[in-house]
PDB file of C-alpha atoms and ligand atoms in Angstrom:
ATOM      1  CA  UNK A  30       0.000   0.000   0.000  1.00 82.00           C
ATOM      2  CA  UNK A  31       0.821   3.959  -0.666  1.00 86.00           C
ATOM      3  CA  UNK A  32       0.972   6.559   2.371  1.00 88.00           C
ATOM      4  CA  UNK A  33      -1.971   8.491   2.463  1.00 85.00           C
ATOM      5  CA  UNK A  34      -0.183  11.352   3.493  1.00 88.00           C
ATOM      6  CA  UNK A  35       2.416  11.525   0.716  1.00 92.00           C
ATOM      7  CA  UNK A  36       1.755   8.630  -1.600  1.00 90.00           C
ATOM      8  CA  UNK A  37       4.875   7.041  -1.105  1.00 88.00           C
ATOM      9  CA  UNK A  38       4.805   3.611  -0.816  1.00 89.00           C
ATOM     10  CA  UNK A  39       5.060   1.581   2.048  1.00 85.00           C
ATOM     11  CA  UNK A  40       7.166  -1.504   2.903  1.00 85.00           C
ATOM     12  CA  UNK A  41       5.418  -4.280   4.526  1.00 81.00           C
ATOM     13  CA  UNK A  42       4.849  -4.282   8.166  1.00 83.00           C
ATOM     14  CA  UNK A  43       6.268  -0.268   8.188  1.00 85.00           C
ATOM     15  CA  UNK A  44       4.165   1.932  10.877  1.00 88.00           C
ATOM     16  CA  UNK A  45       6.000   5.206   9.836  1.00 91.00           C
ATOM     17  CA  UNK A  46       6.536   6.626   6.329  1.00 90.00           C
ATOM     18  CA  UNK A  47       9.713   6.927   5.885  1.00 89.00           C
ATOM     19  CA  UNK A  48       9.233  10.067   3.731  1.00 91.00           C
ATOM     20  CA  UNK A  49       6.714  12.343   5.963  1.00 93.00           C
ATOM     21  CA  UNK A  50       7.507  10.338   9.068  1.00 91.00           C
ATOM     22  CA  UNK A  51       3.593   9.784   9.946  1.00 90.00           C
ATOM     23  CA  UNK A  52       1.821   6.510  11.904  1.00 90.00           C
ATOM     24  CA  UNK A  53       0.505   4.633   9.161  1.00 88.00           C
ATOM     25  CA  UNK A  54      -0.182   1.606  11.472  1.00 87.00           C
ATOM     26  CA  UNK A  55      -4.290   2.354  12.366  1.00 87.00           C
ATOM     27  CA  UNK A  56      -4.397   2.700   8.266  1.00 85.00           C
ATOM     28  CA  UNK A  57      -2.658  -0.188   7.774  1.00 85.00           C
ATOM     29  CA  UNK A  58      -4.850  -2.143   9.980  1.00 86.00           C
ATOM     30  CA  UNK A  59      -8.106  -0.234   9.068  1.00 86.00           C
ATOM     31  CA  UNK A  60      -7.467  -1.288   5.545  1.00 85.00           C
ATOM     32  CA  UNK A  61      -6.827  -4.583   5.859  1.00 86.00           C
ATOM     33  CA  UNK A  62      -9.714  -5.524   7.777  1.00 89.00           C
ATOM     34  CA  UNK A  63     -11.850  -3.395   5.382  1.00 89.00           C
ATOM     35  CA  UNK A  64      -9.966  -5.477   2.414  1.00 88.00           C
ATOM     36  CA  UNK A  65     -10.364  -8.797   4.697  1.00 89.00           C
ATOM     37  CA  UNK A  66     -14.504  -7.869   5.596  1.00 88.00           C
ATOM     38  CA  UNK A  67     -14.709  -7.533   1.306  1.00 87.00           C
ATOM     39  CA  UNK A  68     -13.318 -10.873   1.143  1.00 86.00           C
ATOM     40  CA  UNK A  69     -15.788 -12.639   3.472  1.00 84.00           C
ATOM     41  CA  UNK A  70     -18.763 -10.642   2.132  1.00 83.00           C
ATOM     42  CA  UNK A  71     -18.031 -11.485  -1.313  1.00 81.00           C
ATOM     43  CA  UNK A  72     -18.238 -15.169  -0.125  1.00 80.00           C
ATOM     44  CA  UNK A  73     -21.284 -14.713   1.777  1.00 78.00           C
ATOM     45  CA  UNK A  74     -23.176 -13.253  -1.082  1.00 78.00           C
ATOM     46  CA  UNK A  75     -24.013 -16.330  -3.078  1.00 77.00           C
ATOM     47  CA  UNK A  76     -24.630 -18.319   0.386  1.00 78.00           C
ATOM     48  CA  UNK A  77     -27.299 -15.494   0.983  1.00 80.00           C
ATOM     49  CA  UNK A  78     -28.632 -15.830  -2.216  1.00 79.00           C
ATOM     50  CA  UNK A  79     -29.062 -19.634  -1.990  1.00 83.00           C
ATOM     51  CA  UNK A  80     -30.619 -19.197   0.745  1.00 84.00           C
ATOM     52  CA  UNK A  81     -33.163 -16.801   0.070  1.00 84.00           C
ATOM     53  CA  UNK A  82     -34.220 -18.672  -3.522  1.00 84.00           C
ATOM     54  CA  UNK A  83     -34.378 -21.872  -0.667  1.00 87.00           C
ATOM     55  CA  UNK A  84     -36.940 -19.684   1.204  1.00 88.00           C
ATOM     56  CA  UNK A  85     -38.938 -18.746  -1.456  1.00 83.00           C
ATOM     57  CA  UNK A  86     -39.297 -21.504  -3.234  1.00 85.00           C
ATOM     58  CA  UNK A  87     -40.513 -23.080   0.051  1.00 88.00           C
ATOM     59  CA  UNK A  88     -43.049 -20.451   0.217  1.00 84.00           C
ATOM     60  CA  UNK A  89     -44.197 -20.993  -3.126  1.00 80.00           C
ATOM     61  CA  UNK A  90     -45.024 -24.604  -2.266  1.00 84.00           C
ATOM     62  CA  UNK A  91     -46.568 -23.613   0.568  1.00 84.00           C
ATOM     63  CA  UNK A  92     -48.698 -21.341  -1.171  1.00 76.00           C
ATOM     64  CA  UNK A  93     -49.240 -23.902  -3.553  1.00 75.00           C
ATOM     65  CA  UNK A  94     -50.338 -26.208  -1.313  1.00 79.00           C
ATOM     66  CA  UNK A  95     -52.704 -24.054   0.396  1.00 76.00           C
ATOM     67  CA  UNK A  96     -53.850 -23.036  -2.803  1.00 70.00           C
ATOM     68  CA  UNK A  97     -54.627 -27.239  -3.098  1.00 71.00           C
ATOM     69  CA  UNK A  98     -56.182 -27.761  -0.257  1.00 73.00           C
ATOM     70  CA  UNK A  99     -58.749 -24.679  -0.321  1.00 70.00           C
ATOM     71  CA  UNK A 100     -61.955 -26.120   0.319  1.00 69.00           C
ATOM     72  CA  UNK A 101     -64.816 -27.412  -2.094  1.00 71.00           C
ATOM     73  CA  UNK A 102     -66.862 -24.272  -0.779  1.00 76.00           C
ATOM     74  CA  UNK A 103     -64.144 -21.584  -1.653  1.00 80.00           C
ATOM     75  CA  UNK A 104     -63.521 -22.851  -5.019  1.00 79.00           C
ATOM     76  CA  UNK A 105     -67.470 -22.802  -5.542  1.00 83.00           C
ATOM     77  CA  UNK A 106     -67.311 -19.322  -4.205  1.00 86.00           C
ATOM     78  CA  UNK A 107     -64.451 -18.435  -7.233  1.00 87.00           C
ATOM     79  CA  UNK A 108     -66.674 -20.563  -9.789  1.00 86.00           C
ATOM     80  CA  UNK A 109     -69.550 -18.312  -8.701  1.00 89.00           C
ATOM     81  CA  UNK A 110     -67.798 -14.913  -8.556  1.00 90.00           C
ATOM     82  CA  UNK A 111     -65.640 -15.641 -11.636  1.00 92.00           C
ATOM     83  CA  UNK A 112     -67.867 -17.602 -14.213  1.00 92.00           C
ATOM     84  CA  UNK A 113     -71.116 -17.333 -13.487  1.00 93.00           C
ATOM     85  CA  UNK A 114     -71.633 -13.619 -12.893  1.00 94.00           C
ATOM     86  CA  UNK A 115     -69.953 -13.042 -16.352  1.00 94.00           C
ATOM     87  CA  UNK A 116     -72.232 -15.825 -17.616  1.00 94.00           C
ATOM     88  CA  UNK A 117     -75.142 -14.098 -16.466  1.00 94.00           C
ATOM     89  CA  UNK A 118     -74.091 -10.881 -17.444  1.00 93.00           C
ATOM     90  CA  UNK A 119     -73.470 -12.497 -21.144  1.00 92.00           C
ATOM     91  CA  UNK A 120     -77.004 -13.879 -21.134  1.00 91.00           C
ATOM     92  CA  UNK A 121     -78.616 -10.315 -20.327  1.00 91.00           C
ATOM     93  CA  UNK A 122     -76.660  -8.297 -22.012  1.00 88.00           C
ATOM     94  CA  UNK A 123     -77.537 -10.682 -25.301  1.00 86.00           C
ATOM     95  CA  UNK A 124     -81.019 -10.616 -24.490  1.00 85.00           C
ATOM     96  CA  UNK A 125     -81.302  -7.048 -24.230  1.00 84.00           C
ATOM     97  CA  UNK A 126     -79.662  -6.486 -27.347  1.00 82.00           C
ATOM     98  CA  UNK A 127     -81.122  -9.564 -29.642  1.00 77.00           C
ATOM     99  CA  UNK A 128     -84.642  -9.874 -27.818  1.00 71.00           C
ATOM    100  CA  UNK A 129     -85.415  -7.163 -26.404  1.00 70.00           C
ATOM    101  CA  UNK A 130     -84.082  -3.839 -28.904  1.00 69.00           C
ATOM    102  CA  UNK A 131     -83.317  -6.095 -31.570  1.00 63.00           C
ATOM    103  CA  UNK A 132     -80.598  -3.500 -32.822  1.00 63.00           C
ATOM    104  CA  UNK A 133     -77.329  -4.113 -33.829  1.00 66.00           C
ATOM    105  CA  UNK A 134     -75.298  -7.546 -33.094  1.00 71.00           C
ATOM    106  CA  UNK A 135     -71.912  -5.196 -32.877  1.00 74.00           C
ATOM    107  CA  UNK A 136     -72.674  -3.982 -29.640  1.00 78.00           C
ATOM    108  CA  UNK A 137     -72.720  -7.802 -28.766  1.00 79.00           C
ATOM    109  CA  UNK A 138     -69.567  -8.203 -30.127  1.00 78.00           C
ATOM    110  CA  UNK A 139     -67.917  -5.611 -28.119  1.00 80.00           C
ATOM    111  CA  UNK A 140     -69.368  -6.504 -24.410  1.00 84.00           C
ATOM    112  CA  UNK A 141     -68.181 -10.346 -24.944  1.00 84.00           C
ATOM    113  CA  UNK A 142     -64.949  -8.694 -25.884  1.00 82.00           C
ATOM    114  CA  UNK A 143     -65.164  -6.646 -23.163  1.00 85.00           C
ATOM    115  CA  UNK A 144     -67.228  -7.945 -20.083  1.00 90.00           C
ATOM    116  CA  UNK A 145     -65.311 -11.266 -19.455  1.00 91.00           C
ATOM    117  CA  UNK A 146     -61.722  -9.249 -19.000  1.00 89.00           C
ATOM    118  CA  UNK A 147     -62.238  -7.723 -15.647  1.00 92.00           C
ATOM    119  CA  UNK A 148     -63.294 -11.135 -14.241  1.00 93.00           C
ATOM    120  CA  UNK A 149     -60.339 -13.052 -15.922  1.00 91.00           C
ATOM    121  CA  UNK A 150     -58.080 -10.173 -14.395  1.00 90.00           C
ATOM    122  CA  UNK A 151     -59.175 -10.491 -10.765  1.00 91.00           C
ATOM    123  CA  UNK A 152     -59.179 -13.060 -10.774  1.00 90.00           C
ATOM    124  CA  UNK A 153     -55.458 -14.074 -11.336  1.00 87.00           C
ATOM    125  CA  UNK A 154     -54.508 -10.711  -9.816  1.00 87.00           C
ATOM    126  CA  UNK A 155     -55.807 -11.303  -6.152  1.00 85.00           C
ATOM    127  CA  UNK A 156     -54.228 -14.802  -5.313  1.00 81.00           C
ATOM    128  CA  UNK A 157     -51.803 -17.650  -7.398  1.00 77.00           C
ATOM    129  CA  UNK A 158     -54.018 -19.865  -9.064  1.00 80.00           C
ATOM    130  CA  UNK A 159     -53.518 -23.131 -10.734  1.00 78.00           C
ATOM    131  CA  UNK A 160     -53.183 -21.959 -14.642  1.00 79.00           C
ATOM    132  CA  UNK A 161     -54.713 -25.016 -16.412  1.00 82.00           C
ATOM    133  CA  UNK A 162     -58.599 -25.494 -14.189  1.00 85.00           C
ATOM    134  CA  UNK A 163     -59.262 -21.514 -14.939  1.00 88.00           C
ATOM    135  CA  UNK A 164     -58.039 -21.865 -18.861  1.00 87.00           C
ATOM    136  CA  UNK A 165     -60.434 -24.792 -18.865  1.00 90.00           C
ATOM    137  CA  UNK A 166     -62.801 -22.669 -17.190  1.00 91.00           C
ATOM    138  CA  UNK A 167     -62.689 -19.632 -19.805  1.00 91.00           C
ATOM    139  CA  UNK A 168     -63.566 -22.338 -22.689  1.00 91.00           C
ATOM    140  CA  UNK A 169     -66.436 -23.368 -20.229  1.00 93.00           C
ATOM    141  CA  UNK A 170     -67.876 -19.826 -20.158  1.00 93.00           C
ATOM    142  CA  UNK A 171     -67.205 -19.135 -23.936  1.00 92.00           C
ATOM    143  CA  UNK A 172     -68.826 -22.383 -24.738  1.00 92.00           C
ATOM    144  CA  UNK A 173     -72.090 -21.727 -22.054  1.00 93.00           C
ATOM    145  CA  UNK A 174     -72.739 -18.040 -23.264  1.00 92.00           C
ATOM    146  CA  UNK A 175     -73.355 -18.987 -26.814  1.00 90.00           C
ATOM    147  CA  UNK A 176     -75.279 -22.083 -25.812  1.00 91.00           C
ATOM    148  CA  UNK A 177     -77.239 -20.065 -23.605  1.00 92.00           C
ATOM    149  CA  UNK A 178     -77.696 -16.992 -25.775  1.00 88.00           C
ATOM    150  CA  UNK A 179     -79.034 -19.763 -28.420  1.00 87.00           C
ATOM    151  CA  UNK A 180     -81.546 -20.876 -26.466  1.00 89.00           C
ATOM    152  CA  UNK A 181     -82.979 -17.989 -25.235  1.00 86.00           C
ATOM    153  CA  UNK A 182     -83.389 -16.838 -28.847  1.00 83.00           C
ATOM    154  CA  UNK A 183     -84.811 -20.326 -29.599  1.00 86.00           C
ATOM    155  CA  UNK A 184     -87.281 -20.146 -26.927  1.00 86.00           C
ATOM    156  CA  UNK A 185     -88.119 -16.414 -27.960  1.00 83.00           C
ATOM    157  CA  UNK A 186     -88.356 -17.021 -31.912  1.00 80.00           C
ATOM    158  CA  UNK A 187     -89.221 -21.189 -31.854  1.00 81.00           C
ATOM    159  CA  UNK A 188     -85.822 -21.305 -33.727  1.00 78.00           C
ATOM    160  CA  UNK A 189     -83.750 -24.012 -33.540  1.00 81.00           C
ATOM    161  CA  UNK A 190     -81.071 -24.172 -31.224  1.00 78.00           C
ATOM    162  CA  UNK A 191     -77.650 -25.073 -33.397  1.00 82.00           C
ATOM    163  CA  UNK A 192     -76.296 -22.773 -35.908  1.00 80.00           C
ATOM    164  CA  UNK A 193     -78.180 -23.279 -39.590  1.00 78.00           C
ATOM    165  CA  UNK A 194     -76.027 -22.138 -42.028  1.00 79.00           C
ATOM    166  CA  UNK A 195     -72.203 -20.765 -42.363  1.00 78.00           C
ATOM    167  CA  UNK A 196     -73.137 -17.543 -41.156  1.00 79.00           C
ATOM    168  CA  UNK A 197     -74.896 -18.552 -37.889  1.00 80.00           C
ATOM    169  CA  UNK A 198     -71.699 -20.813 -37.270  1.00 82.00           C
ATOM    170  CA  UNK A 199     -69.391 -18.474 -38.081  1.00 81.00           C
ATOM    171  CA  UNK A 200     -71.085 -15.726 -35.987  1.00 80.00           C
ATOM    172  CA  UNK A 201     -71.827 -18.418 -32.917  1.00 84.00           C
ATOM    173  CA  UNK A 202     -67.751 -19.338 -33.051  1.00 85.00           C
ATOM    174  CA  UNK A 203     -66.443 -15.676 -32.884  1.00 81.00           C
ATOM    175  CA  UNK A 204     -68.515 -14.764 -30.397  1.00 83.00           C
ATOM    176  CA  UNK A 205     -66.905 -18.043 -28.196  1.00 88.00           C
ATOM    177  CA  UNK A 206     -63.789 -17.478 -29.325  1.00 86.00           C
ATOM    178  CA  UNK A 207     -63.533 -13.158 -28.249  1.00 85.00           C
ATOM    179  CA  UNK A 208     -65.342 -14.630 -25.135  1.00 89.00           C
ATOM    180  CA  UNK A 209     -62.933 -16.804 -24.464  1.00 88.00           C
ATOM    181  CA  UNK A 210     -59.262 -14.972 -25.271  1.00 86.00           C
ATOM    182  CA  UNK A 211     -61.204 -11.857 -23.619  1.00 86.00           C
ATOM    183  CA  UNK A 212     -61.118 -13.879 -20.350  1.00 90.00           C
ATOM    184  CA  UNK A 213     -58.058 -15.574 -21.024  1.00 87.00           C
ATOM    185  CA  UNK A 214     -56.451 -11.808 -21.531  1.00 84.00           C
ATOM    186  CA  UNK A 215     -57.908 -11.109 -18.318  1.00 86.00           C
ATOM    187  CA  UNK A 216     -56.507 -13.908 -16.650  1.00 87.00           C
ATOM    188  CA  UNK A 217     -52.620 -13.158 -17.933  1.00 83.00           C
ATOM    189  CA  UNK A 218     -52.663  -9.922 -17.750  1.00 82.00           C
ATOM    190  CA  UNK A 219     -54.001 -10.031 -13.645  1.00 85.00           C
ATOM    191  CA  UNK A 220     -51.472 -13.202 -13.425  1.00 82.00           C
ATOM    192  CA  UNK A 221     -48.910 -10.961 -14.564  1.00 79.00           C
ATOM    193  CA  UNK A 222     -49.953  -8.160 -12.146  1.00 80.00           C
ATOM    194  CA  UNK A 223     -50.274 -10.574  -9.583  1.00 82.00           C
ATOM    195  CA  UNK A 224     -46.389 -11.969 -10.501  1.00 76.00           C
ATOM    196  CA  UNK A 225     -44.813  -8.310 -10.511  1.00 74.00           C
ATOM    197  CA  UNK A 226     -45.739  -7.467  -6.731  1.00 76.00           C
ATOM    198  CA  UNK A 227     -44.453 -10.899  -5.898  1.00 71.00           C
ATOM    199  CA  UNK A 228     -40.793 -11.276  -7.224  1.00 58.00           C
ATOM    200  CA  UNK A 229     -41.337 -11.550 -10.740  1.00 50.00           C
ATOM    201  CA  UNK A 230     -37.957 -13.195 -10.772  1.00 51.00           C
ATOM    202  CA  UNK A 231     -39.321 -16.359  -8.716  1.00 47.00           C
ATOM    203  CA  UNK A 232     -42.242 -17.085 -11.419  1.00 54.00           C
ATOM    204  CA  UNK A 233     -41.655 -21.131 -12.317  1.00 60.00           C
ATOM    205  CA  UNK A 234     -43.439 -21.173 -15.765  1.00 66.00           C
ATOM    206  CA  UNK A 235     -45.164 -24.798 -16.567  1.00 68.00           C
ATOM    207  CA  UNK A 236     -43.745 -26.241 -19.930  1.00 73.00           C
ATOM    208  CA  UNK A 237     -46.550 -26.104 -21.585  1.00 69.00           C
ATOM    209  CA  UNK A 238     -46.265 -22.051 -20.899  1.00 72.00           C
ATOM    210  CA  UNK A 239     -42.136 -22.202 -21.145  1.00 74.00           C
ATOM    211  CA  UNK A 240     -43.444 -23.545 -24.846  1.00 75.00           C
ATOM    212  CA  UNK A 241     -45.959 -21.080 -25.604  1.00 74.00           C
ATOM    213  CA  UNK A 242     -43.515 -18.256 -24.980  1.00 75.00           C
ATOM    214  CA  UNK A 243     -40.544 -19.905 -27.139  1.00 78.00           C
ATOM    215  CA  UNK A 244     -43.585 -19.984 -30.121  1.00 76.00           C
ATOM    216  CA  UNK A 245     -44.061 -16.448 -29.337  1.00 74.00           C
ATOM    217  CA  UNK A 246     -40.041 -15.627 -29.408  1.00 75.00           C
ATOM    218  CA  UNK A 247     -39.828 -14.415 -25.846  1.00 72.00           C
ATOM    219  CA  UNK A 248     -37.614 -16.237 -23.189  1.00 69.00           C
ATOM    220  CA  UNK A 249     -39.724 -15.183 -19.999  1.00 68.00           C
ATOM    221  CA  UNK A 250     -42.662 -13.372 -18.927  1.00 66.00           C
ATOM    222  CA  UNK A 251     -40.988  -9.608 -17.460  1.00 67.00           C
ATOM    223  CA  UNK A 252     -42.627  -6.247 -16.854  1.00 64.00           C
ATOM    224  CA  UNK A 253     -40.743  -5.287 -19.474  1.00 69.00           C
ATOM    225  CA  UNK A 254     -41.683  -7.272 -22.573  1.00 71.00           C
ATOM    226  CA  UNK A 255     -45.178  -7.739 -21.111  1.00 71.00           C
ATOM    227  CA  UNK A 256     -46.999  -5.024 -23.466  1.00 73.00           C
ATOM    228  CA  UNK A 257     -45.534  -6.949 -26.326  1.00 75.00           C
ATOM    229  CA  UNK A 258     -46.507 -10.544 -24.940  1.00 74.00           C
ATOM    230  CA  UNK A 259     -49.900  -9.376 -24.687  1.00 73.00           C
ATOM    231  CA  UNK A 260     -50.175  -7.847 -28.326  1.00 73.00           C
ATOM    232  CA  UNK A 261     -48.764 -11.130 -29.801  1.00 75.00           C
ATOM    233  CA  UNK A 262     -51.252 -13.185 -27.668  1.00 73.00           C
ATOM    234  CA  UNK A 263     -53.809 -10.900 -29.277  1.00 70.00           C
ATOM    235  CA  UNK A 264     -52.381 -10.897 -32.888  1.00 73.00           C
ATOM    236  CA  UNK A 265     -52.245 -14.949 -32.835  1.00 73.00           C
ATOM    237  CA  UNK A 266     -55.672 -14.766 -31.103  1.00 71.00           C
ATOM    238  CA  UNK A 267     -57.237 -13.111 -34.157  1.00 68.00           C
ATOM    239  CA  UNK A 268     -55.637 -14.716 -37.037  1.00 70.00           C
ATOM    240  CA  UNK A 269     -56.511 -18.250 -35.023  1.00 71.00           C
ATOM    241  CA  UNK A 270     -60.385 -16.785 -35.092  1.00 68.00           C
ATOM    242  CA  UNK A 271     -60.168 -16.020 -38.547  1.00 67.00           C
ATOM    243  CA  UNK A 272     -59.067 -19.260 -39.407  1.00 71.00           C
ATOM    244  CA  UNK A 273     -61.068 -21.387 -37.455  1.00 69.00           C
ATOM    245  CA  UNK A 274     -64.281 -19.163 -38.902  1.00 62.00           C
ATOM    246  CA  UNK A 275     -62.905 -19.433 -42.205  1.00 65.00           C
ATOM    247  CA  UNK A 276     -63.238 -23.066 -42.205  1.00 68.00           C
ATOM    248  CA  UNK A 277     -66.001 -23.592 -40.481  1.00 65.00           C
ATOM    249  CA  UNK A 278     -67.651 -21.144 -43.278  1.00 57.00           C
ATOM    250  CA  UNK A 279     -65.915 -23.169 -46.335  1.00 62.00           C
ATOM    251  CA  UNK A 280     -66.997 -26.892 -44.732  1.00 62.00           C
ATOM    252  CA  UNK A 281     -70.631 -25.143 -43.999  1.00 55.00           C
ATOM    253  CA  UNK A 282     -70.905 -23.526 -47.348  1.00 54.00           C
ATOM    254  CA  UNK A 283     -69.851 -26.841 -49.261  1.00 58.00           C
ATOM    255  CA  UNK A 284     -70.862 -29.526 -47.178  1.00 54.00           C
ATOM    256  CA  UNK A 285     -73.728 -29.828 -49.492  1.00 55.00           C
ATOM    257  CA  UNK A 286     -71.680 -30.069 -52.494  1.00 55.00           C
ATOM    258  CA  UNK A 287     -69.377 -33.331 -50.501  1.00 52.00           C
TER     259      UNK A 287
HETATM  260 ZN1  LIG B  10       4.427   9.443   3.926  1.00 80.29          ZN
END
């Protein structure tokens, strides 16, 4: 080491500087126990950080597990909240607009692209949940609102209650399908919100998700590349729709003809 008077430097062991004549010797010794403190903190810091990824991922289980063993009654309570308010809400809103104004089917379009977000978010945002029951779930409600809304207008106008022609499929399938990613939005979006005020570094992604993101070109979920996740989601989302209602509208259209 140098003085730190005159910058001269110092022989080991020397107390004095030879130049300026000072005590170096509570320098000497502050500095090596500062250099020596380094030393053992810089080997402490990965045992810390073990340690803490031990904790957490013990608290994850834990929360997992209690997550598990919630009873029958509060997962009926969810089911309730989550998918059959929206369900009801679906119904209604499709009767007032169909049955009850008659007037345009667009403003049907945009509530079951709208109404089933809020629930999906909440849903994820307020508590972990088990991804693969609620995705399940979404397809349920998708699937029950257009049944539903069929038969009410079947009981109203003695109508049939499966889709006649291309059109009526095609219109009955889009309406399932913005349903359905509406809620599933919902649910990543809250699941995401839900991740970022709990260590998003800790999320464990199933494979099947670890998968879906490698499709997508992203390597994890972040706050950072979430905007973009979301928009791809979306963009993939439509162009499956269109597809799927494309076909449906070809095989409908030329069944007949097979
Ligand atoms: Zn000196």
């Amino acid at each position: 080491m140098n003085c730190p008077y005159c910058l001269t430097e110092l022989q080991d062991q020397a107390l004095v500087c030879k130049v300026c004549s000072r005590d170096v010797s509570l320098i000497r010794t502050m500095t090596s126990k500062i250099a020596q403190l380094e030393k053992e903190l810089e080997a402490g810091i990965p045992a810390y950080e073990d340690r803490i990824a031990l904790l957490e991922g013990r608290l994850e289980k834990y929360q997992k597990e209690k997550e598990a063993a919630r009873g029958l009654t509060s997962n009926l309570i969810d089911l309730g909240i989550y998918l059959v308010i929206p369900l009801l809400l679906l119904l209604a809103a499709h009767s007032l607009v169909v049955v009850v104004y008659d007037t345009k089917l667009v403003y049907l379009r945009i509530i079951s692209i709208i109404l089933p977000f809020p629930f999906g978010y909440f849903l994820f945002k307020t508590r972990a949940r088990i991804l693969f029951p609620w995705f399940l779930a979404a397809l349920f409600l998708a699937i029950a609102s257009v049944i539903g809304m069929s038969a009410i207008v079947s009981l109203v106008d003695k109508t049939p209650i499966w889709p006649q022609n291309a059109l009526e499929w095609k219109e009955t399938l889009e309406f399932a399908a913005s349903i359905a990613f509406s809620f599933l939005t919902g649910m990543l979006v809250g699941g995401m919100s839900y991740a970022s005020l709990h260590r998003p570094k800790n999320i464990t992604l199933s494979p099947f998700l670890k998968k879906i993101l490698k499709l997508l070109g992203e390597e994890e979920i972040s706050r950072k590349n979430l905007p973009r996740l979301i928009k791809k989601i979306s963009d993939y989302g439509g162009i499956a729709i269109t597809v799927g209602t494309t076909a449906v509208s070809i095989y409908t259209g030329l069944k007949d003809f097979l």
